[in-house]
Amino acid sequence: MDLEQALLIYASSDAQTYEPAQIDEMYAEADQIAIVDAVNQKLEHFVTATLLGSGKVNEIQEYLQTHDEITLVLFMNPLSPLQHRNLTNYWKIPILDRTQLILEIFHDRARSREAQLQIEAAQLKNELPRLAGGYQALGRQRGGKNKGQGEKQIEVDRRHIKKRLADVNRALKALEAQRSVRKKARSRSQLPLVALIGYTNAGKSTIMNEVLKYCGSNEEKQVYAENMLFATLETSVRHIVYSEFQQFLLTDTVGFVSNLPHELIEAFHATLEDIKDADLLVQVVDRSDPHYEEQCEVTRSTLQQLGASAIPMITIFNKADRCDIEWPRKSVDTLTISAAHVNGIEMLLDVICERLYGPLVEAEFVIPYENNQFLYELRKHGRIIHVDYLENVMRLHILCLSKFLNNNPEYLQK
Ligand SMILES: Nc1nc2c(ncn2[C@@H]2O[C@H](COP(=O)(O)OP(=O)(O)OP(=O)(O)O)[C@@H](O)[C@H]2O)c(=O)[nH]1
Ligand SMILES: [Mg+2]
């Protein structure tokens, strides 16, 4: 397949730069674009009409004229429709901005019908205000058939997009209805909901799969985990049975990314809604990533945008095997583990269940032999470690949720 040769441009007010490697990483699986050169531009103020100053715009124009092999400009900034249109007209080359790039990656990776429709809706909405202009950058996405065909064609395109958008929205509404049926079923189950959240590629899906494996679920329940950004584009919910009395629903979610374009937050609103219903959030952080602190900040602000910052949260510093730090380790609200190692998963399950159900305590009960009701209740709240069979009574040494002690004070020994 012919790779598209792209020039990468990034403008920032601080000295931050974007390296081609970071984009290659984003595109690891899609492998459609080769970045041949990069321009990192420090700017005091962004220009409304073109983002970059006119000197830089001209310089890039000259560069493009002498580099015919370049067929695409990738902007790591989001561009307004006006900037997008002006720059495309100056440079006569298709431009993908950061939002469109992320949308394209999402488009390539979406597997469920809902995710595909959500992304299509976001792409169509993004396309609409960019339509008016001589040179159709977005022709790229639709086979280039619309390049330079004038106002009439734009009107036809606009009508076509609006109609398609209406169809997509209708299909999404229908799927949302199914989602709300599933949500009702979930709340009927009365099990607490725990959501794995965090920056893309942190290891959320891997942790979900390790938890499933640890709890003996069969393989069909496993979710897709891969070393690429945005591997997960839909939420999946699984029933986790750690013990008879420690069960919960666990949901894997779409990874966050810095400055997630608002189109995408909107597009994934329904999917991300699930996070708002969670009783507990488990933030997964790739501790081996040099930018892990910034990524925690992205999670924090995304949760705020979703209106989910009040939900209790624990944090997992994952991929500790790739760092020079002590693990597995536990402190109040954080765990340092590696998803691939079972000790960390057990620690995680203990912490989740303690948060949901309170701590486990050891206790001794003395009950008459015929008290089946007690044994039935006990099974729902704890387990027997040891039994002494005495003359008329049994002495049970048990491990149970602390609320069980309060519910059954009459038989409690100590
Ligand atoms: N070395 C190491 N690799 C890990 C660990 N946990 C996950 N990975 C790898 O990290 C990559 C990403 O894992 P995923 O579980 O797909 O990440 P995710 O957070 O679900 O990513 P998105 O769905 O894209 O948001 C995979 O290649 C995993 O094998 C870990 O503890 N140590
Ligand atoms: Mg995932």
mmCIF file of C-alpha atoms in Angstrom, residues 249-379:
data_model
loop_
_atom_site.group_PDB
_atom_site.id
_atom_site.type_symbol
_atom_site.label_atom_id
_atom_site.label_comp_id
_atom_site.label_asym_id
_atom_site.label_seq_id
_atom_site.Cartn_x
_atom_site.Cartn_y
_atom_site.Cartn_z
ATOM 1 C CA LEU A 249 -19.749 -5.368 37.773
ATOM 2 C CA LEU A 250 -16.570 -4.195 36.111
ATOM 3 C CA THR A 251 -16.602 -1.966 33.047
ATOM 4 C CA ASP A 252 -13.735 -1.236 30.687
ATOM 5 C CA THR A 253 -13.950 2.188 29.031
ATOM 6 C CA VAL A 254 -12.617 4.270 26.160
ATOM 7 C CA GLY A 255 -9.166 5.688 26.966
ATOM 8 C CA PHE A 256 -8.803 9.406 27.564
ATOM 9 C CA VAL A 257 -6.361 11.564 25.651
ATOM 10 C CA SER A 258 -5.079 15.079 26.249
ATOM 11 C CA ASN A 259 -7.282 17.803 24.790
ATOM 12 C CA LEU A 260 -9.806 15.244 23.630
ATOM 13 C CA PRO A 261 -11.612 17.169 20.915
ATOM 14 C CA HIS A 262 -15.014 18.236 22.161
ATOM 15 C CA GLU A 263 -16.588 16.561 19.121
ATOM 16 C CA LEU A 264 -15.357 13.292 20.520
ATOM 17 C CA ILE A 265 -16.485 13.876 24.062
ATOM 18 C CA GLU A 266 -19.861 14.581 22.544
ATOM 19 C CA ALA A 267 -19.695 11.573 20.241
ATOM 20 C CA PHE A 268 -18.775 9.237 23.033
ATOM 21 C CA HIS A 269 -21.141 10.842 25.473
ATOM 22 C CA ALA A 270 -23.390 7.810 25.609
ATOM 23 C CA THR A 271 -20.423 5.479 26.063
ATOM 24 C CA LEU A 272 -18.784 7.653 28.669
ATOM 25 C CA GLU A 273 -22.131 8.038 30.460
ATOM 26 C CA ASP A 274 -21.476 4.622 31.976
ATOM 27 C CA ILE A 275 -18.652 6.174 33.969
ATOM 28 C CA LYS A 276 -21.136 8.484 35.663
ATOM 29 C CA ASP A 277 -23.111 5.505 36.944
ATOM 30 C CA ALA A 278 -20.094 3.914 38.583
ATOM 31 C CA ASP A 279 -19.922 3.452 42.350
ATOM 32 C CA LEU A 280 -16.139 3.338 42.212
ATOM 33 C CA LEU A 281 -13.594 4.470 39.634
ATOM 34 C CA VAL A 282 -10.307 2.669 39.180
ATOM 35 C CA GLN A 283 -7.893 4.979 37.421
ATOM 36 C CA VAL A 284 -5.207 3.079 35.527
ATOM 37 C CA VAL A 285 -1.943 4.943 34.950
ATOM 38 C CA ASP A 286 1.009 3.796 32.832
ATOM 39 C CA ARG A 287 3.667 4.486 35.464
ATOM 40 C CA SER A 288 6.419 3.747 32.950
ATOM 41 C CA ASP A 289 5.359 6.629 30.685
ATOM 42 C CA PRO A 290 7.520 9.702 31.306
ATOM 43 C CA HIS A 291 4.364 11.817 30.975
ATOM 44 C CA TYR A 292 2.340 9.857 33.493
ATOM 45 C CA GLU A 293 1.653 12.851 35.739
ATOM 46 C CA GLU A 294 0.240 14.908 32.861
ATOM 47 C CA GLN A 295 -1.875 11.908 31.915
ATOM 48 C CA CYS A 296 -3.352 11.797 35.447
ATOM 49 C CA GLU A 297 -4.213 15.454 35.007
ATOM 50 C CA VAL A 298 -5.967 14.681 31.709
ATOM 51 C CA THR A 299 -8.016 12.023 33.494
ATOM 52 C CA ARG A 300 -8.893 14.470 36.242
ATOM 53 C CA SER A 301 -10.096 17.138 33.836
ATOM 54 C CA THR A 302 -11.966 14.665 31.618
ATOM 55 C CA LEU A 303 -13.826 13.370 34.669
ATOM 56 C CA GLN A 304 -14.700 16.917 35.542
ATOM 57 C CA GLN A 305 -16.081 17.534 32.055
ATOM 58 C CA LEU A 306 -18.148 14.385 32.362
ATOM 59 C CA GLY A 307 -19.478 15.445 35.756
ATOM 60 C CA ALA A 308 -17.940 12.380 37.402
ATOM 61 C CA SER A 309 -15.317 13.923 39.687
ATOM 62 C CA ALA A 310 -17.273 13.267 42.868
ATOM 63 C CA ILE A 311 -17.184 9.479 42.423
ATOM 64 C CA PRO A 312 -14.727 7.746 44.802
ATOM 65 C CA MET A 313 -11.556 6.698 43.004
ATOM 66 C CA ILE A 314 -8.543 4.493 43.523
ATOM 67 C CA THR A 315 -5.453 4.755 41.343
ATOM 68 C CA ILE A 316 -3.382 1.930 39.917
ATOM 69 C CA PHE A 317 0.180 2.727 38.909
ATOM 70 C CA ASN A 318 0.499 -0.005 36.312
ATOM 71 C CA LYS A 319 3.436 -1.355 34.270
ATOM 72 C CA ALA A 320 5.614 -1.158 37.394
ATOM 73 C CA ASP A 321 7.660 -4.008 35.874
ATOM 74 C CA ARG A 322 9.070 -1.449 33.460
ATOM 75 C CA CYS A 323 10.082 1.008 36.177
ATOM 76 C CA ASP A 324 12.741 1.030 38.788
ATOM 77 C CA ILE A 325 10.354 1.199 41.750
ATOM 78 C CA GLU A 326 9.148 -1.131 44.471
ATOM 79 C CA TRP A 327 6.061 -3.213 43.620
ATOM 80 C CA PRO A 328 3.518 -4.651 44.263
ATOM 81 C CA ARG A 329 2.753 -1.979 46.802
ATOM 82 C CA LYS A 330 -0.358 -0.554 48.376
ATOM 83 C CA SER A 331 -1.048 2.715 50.136
ATOM 84 C CA VAL A 332 -4.320 4.387 51.049
ATOM 85 C CA ASP A 333 -5.801 5.063 47.622
ATOM 86 C CA THR A 334 -3.087 3.832 45.301
ATOM 87 C CA LEU A 335 -1.659 0.523 44.168
ATOM 88 C CA THR A 336 1.603 0.012 42.328
ATOM 89 C CA ILE A 337 1.361 -3.189 40.294
ATOM 90 C CA SER A 338 1.955 -4.851 36.990
ATOM 91 C CA ALA A 339 -1.127 -6.205 35.275
ATOM 92 C CA ALA A 340 0.730 -9.276 34.142
ATOM 93 C CA HIS A 341 1.529 -10.421 37.696
ATOM 94 C CA VAL A 342 -1.084 -12.144 39.734
ATOM 95 C CA ASN A 343 -0.151 -10.678 43.158
ATOM 96 C CA GLY A 344 -1.086 -7.223 41.985
ATOM 97 C CA ILE A 345 -4.454 -8.423 40.667
ATOM 98 C CA GLU A 346 -5.266 -10.052 43.996
ATOM 99 C CA MET A 347 -4.275 -6.866 45.789
ATOM 100 C CA LEU A 348 -6.513 -4.893 43.458
ATOM 101 C CA LEU A 349 -9.494 -7.165 44.030
ATOM 102 C CA ASP A 350 -8.994 -6.875 47.795
ATOM 103 C CA VAL A 351 -8.891 -3.102 47.617
ATOM 104 C CA ILE A 352 -11.953 -2.861 45.346
ATOM 105 C CA CYS A 353 -13.985 -5.186 47.554
ATOM 106 C CA GLU A 354 -12.932 -3.417 50.709
ATOM 107 C CA ARG A 355 -14.063 -0.125 49.210
ATOM 108 C CA LEU A 356 -17.384 -1.609 48.111
ATOM 109 C CA TYR A 357 -18.219 -3.837 51.024
ATOM 110 C CA GLY A 358 -15.997 -2.722 53.902
ATOM 111 C CA PRO A 359 -13.119 -4.620 55.472
ATOM 112 C CA LEU A 360 -13.084 -8.343 56.196
ATOM 113 C CA VAL A 361 -12.779 -9.320 59.843
ATOM 114 C CA GLU A 362 -12.106 -12.585 61.631
ATOM 115 C CA ALA A 363 -14.626 -13.607 64.293
ATOM 116 C CA GLU A 364 -15.902 -16.519 66.329
ATOM 117 C CA PHE A 365 -19.558 -17.481 66.580
ATOM 118 C CA VAL A 366 -21.184 -20.210 68.646
ATOM 119 C CA ILE A 367 -24.491 -21.389 67.143
ATOM 120 C CA PRO A 368 -26.909 -24.235 67.759
ATOM 121 C CA TYR A 369 -26.681 -27.054 65.184
ATOM 122 C CA GLU A 370 -30.179 -26.439 63.853
ATOM 123 C CA ASN A 371 -29.616 -22.797 63.010
ATOM 124 C CA ASN A 372 -29.613 -23.123 59.213
ATOM 125 C CA GLN A 373 -30.710 -19.544 58.726
ATOM 126 C CA PHE A 374 -27.460 -18.348 60.276
ATOM 127 C CA LEU A 375 -25.397 -20.547 57.972
ATOM 128 C CA TYR A 376 -27.367 -19.331 54.969
ATOM 129 C CA GLU A 377 -26.758 -15.686 55.958
ATOM 130 C CA LEU A 378 -23.120 -16.386 56.640
ATOM 131 C CA ARG A 379 -22.570 -17.712 53.142
#
